[in-house]
Short mmCIF file of C-alpha atoms in Angstrom, two decimals:
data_model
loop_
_atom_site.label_atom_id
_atom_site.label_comp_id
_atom_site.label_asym_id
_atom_site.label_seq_id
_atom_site.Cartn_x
_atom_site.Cartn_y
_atom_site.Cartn_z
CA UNK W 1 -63.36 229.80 -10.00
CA UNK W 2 -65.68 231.71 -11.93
CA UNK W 3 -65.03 228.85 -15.31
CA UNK W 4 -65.93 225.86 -12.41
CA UNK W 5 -69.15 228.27 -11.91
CA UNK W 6 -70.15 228.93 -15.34
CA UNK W 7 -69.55 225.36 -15.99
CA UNK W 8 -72.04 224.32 -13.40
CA UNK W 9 -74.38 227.14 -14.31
CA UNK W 10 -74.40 225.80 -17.91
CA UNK W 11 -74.86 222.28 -16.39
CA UNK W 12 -78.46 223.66 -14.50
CA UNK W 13 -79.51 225.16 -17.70
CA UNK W 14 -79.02 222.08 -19.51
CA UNK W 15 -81.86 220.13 -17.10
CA UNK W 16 -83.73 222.94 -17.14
CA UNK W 17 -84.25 223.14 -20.69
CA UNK W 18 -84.55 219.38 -20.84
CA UNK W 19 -87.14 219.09 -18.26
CA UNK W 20 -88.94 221.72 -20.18
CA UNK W 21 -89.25 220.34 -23.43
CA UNK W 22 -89.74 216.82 -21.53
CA UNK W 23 -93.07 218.72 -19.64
CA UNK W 24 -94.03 220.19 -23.55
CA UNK W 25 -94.26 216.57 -24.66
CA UNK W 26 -96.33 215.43 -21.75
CA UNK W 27 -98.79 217.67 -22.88
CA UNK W 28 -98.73 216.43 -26.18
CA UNK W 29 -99.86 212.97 -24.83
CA UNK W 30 -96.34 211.22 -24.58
CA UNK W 31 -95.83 209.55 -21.17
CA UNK W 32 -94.01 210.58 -18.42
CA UNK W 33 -91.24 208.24 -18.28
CA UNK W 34 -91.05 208.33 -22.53
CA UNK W 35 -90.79 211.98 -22.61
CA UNK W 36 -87.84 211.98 -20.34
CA UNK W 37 -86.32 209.44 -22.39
CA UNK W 38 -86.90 211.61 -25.79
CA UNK W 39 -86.14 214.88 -24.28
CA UNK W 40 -82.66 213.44 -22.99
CA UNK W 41 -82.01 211.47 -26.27
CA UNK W 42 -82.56 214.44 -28.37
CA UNK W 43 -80.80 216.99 -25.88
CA UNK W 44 -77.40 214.53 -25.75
CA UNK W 45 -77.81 213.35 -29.67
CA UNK W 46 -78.12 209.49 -28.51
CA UNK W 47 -81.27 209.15 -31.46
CA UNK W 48 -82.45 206.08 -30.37
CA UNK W 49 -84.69 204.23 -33.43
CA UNK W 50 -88.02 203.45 -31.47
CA UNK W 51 -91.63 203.64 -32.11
CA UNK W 52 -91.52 206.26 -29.27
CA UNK W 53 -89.46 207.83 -31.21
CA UNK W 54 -91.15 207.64 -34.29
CA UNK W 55 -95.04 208.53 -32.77
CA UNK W 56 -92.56 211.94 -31.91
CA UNK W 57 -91.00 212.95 -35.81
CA UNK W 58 -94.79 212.00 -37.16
CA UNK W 59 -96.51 214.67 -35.26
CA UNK W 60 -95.63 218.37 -36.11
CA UNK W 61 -95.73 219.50 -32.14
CA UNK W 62 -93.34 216.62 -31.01
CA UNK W 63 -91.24 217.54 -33.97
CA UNK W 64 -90.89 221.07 -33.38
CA UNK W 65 -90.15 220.81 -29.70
CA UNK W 66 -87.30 218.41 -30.37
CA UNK W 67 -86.19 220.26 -32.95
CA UNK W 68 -85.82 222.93 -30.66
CA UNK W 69 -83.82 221.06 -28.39
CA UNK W 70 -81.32 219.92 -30.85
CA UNK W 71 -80.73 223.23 -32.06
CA UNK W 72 -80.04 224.21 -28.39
CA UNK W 73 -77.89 221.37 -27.80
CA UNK W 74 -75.85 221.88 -30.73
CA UNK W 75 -74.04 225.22 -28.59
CA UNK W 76 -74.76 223.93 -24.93
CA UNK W 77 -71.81 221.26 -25.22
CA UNK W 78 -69.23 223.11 -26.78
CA UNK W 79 -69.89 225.46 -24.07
CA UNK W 80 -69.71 223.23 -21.33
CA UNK W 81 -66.47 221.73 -22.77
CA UNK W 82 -64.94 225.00 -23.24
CA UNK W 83 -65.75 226.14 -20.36
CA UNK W 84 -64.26 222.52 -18.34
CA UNK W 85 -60.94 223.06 -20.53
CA UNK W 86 -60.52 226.96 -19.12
CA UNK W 87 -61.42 225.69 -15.80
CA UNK W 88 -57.87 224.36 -15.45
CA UNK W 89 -55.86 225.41 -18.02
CA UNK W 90 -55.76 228.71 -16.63
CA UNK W 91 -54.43 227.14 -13.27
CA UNK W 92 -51.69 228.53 -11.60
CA UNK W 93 -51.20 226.83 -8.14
CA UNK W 94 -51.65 223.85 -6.99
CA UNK W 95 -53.80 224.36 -4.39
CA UNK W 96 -56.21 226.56 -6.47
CA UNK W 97 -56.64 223.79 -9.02
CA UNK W 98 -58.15 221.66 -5.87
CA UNK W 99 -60.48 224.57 -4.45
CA UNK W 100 -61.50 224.53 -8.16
CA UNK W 101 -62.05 220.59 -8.29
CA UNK W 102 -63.87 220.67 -5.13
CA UNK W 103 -65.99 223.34 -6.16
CA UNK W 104 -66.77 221.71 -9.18
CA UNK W 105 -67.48 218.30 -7.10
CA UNK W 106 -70.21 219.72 -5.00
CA UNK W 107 -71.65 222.14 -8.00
CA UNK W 108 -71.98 218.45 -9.40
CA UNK W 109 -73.39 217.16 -6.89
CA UNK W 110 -75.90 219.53 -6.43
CA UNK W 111 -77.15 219.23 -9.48
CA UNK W 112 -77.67 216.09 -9.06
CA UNK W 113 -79.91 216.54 -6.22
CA UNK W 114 -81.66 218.62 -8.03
CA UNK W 115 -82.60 216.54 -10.73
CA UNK W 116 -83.39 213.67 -8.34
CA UNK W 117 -85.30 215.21 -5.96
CA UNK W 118 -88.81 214.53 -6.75
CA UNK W 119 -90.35 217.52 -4.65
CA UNK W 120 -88.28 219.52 -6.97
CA UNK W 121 -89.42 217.74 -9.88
CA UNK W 122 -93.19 218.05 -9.05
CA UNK W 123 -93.27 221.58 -8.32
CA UNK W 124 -91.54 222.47 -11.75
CA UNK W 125 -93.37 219.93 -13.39
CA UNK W 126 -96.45 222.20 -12.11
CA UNK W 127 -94.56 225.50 -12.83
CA UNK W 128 -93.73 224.43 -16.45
CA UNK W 129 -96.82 222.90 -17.47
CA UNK W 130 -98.62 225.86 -16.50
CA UNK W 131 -96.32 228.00 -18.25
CA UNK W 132 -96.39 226.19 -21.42
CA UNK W 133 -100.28 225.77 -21.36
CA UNK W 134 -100.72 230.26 -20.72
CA UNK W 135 -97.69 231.50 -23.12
CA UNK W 136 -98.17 228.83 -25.98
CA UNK W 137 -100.75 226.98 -28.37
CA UNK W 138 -99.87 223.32 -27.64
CA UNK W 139 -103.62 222.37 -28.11
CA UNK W 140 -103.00 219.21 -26.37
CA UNK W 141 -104.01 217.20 -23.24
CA UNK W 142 -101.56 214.55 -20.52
CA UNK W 143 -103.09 211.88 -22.08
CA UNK W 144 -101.35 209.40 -19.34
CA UNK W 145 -102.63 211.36 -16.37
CA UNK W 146 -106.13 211.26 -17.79
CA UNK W 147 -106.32 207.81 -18.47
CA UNK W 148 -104.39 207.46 -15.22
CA UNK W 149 -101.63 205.04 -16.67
CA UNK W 150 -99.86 205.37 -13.13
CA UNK W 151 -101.90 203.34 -11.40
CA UNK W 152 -103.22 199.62 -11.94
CA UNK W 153 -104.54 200.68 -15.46
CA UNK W 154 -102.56 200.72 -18.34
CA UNK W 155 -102.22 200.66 -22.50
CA UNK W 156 -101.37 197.93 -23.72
CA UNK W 157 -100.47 196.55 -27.61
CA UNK W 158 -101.27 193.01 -28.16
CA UNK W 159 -100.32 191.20 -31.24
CA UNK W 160 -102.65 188.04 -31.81
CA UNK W 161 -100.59 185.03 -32.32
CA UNK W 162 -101.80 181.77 -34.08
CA UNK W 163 -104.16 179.84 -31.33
CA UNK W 164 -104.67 182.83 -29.34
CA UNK W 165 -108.64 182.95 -27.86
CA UNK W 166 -109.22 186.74 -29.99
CA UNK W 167 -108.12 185.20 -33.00
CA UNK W 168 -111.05 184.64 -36.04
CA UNK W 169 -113.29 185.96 -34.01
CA UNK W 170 -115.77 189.37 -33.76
CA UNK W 171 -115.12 192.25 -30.85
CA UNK W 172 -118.78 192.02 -30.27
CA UNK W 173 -118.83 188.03 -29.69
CA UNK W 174 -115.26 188.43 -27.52
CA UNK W 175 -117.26 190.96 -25.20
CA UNK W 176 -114.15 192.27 -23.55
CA UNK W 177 -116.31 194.57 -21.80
CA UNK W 178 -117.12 192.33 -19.39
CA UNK W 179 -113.65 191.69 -18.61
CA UNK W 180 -113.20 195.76 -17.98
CA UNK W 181 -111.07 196.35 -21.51
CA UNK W 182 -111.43 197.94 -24.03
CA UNK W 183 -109.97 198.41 -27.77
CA UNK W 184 -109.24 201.13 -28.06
CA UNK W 185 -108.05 200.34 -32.32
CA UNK W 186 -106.68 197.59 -34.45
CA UNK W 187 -103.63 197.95 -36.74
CA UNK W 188 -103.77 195.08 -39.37
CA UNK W 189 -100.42 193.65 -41.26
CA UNK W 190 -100.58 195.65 -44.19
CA UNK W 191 -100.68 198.94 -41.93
CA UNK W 192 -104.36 200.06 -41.93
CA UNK W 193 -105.57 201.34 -38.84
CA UNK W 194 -108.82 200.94 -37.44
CA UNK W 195 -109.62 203.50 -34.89
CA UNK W 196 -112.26 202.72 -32.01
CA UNK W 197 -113.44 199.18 -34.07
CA UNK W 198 -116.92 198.58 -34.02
CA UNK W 199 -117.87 195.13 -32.83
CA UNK W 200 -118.46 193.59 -36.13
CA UNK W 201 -114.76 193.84 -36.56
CA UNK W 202 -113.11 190.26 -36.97
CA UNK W 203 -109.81 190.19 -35.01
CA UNK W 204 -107.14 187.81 -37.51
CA UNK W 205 -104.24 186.67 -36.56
CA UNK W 206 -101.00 189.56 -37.18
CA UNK W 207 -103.35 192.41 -35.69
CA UNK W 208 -102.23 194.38 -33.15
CA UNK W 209 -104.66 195.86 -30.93
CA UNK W 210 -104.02 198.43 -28.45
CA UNK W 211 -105.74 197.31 -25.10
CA UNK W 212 -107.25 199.78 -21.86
CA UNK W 213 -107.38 198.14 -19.01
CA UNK W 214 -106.27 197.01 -15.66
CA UNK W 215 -102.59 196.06 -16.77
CA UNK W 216 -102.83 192.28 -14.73
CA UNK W 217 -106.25 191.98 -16.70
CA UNK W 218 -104.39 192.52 -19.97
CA UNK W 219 -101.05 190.39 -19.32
CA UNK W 220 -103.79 187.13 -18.92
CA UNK W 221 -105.38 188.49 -21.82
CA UNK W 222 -102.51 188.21 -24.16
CA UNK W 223 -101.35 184.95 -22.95
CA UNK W 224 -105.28 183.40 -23.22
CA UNK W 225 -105.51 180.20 -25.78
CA UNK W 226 -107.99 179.31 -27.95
CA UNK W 227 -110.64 176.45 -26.37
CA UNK W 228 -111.95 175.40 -23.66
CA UNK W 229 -109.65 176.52 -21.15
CA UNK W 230 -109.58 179.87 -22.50
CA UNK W 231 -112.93 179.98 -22.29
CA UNK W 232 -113.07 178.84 -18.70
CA UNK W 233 -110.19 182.05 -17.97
CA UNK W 234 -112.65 184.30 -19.81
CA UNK W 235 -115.39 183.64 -17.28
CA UNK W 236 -112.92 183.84 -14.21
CA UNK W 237 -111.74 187.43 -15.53
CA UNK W 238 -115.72 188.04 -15.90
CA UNK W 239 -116.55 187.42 -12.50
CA UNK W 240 -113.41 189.21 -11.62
CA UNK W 241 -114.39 192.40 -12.39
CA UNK W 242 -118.22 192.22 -11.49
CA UNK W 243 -116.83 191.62 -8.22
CA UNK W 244 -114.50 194.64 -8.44
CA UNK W 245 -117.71 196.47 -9.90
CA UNK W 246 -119.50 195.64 -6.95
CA UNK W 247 -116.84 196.60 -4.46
CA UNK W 248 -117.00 199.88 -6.36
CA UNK W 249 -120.66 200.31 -6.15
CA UNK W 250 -120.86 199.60 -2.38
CA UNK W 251 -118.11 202.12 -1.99
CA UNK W 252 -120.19 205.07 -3.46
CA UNK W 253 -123.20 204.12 -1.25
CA UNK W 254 -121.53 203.91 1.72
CA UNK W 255 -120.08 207.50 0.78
CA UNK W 256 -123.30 208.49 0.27
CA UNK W 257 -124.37 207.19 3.64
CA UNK W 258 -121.87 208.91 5.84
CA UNK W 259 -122.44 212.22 3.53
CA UNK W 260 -123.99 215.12 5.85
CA UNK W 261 -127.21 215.99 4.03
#
């Protein structure tokens, strides 16, 4: 009984330690859902070949965190197999090795709860990130919760394709402001990158640009052609958001309205 225990007690430690380092890269600026993803590929040695995974190895925080992981991996299995094989080895009745197996089922089980339960998850996800933010120097910001990725509004990388309505032409004659995006930088086809582009930058066809905006804004975006019907979609998205502009600044007066003075 006390190997089924250990076993499950190794089991907790593994999400713990997983949902830590997955919290640490959060605060780097890695999204919720792809620091989950990296935190469990690194902790169970899956190393999938992604740029997710690559943005992580290319910057020294990222690196060292999952470094850290795989070095703590690399004794939490053989520990938990160990431990599984001296669960029932060591059996000596029947009925013991079924109080063990049933023990072991709802430790399992548990844990599972645990690591679905999202209450859970948002209170350590407070617990952790305040942890990691007092008792270390990650120098670093939830770039996803800022820019509030969770909601309607997303990031988006959009590679211009032959015919498309950015292609051959200049940010500041595309005016995608007035569509509610913005570019936020431009990687050409030999690999340059072009932070925050100033609007004489020509868009060409191979350049990716990564895109802010509202994500249903930036899916009509990408699939926009060249001509007159792409100009006619440019002025629908235009009137689009002045009217979503407007909603927004008739909200704020109203609130000011009903505020007690």
């Amino acid at each position: 009984m006390i190997a089924v225990g250990t076993l499950i007690f190794v089991l907790f430690l593994s999400l713990i330690v997983v949902r830590i380092a997955a919290e640490a890269l959060i605060l780097t600026g890695v999204s919720r859902e792809a620091a989950r993803f990296q935190a469990r590929s690194a902790w169970t040695g899956t190393g999938f070949t992604t740029s997710e995974a690559e943005q992580v190895v290319n910057h020294p925080v990222r690196r060292q965190i999952v470094s850290s992981l795989m070095f703590l991996r690399s004794a939490g299995l053989v520990t938990a197999a160990s431990t599984l094989m001296l669960s029932f080895v060591s059996v000596e009745e029947s009925g013991d090795g079924l109080v063990r197996l049933l023990f072991l089922i709802v430790g399992v089980a548990a844990l599972w709860f645990f690591a679905k339960s999202r209450w859970i998850s948002y209170w350590m996800s407070r617990v952790i990130a305040r942890a990691l933010k007092r008792y270390t120097d990650l120098d670093t910001r939830d770039y996803a919760g800022l820019l509030h990725l969770a909601g309607e509004y997303a990031i988006m990388e959009l590679k211009v394709q032959e015919g498309s309505w950015l292609s051959n032409r200049a940010l500041q004659d595309l005016r995608l402001t007035d569509e509610g995006v913005l570019v936020l930088g431009v990687t050409h086809p030999d690999g340059n990158y072009e932070g925050a582009p100033r609007g004489s930058t020509v868009v060409h066809v191979g350049d990716t640009l990564a895109l802010y905006g509202r994500s249903s804004e930036l899916a009509k975006l990408g699939q926009r052609r060249a001509g007159a019907e792409g100009e006619q979609e440019r002025k629908v998205a235009v009137e689009v958001e002045r009217g979503i502009e407007g909603e927004a600044s008739q909200g704020k007066s109203q609130e000011k309205l009903v505020s007690p003075p």
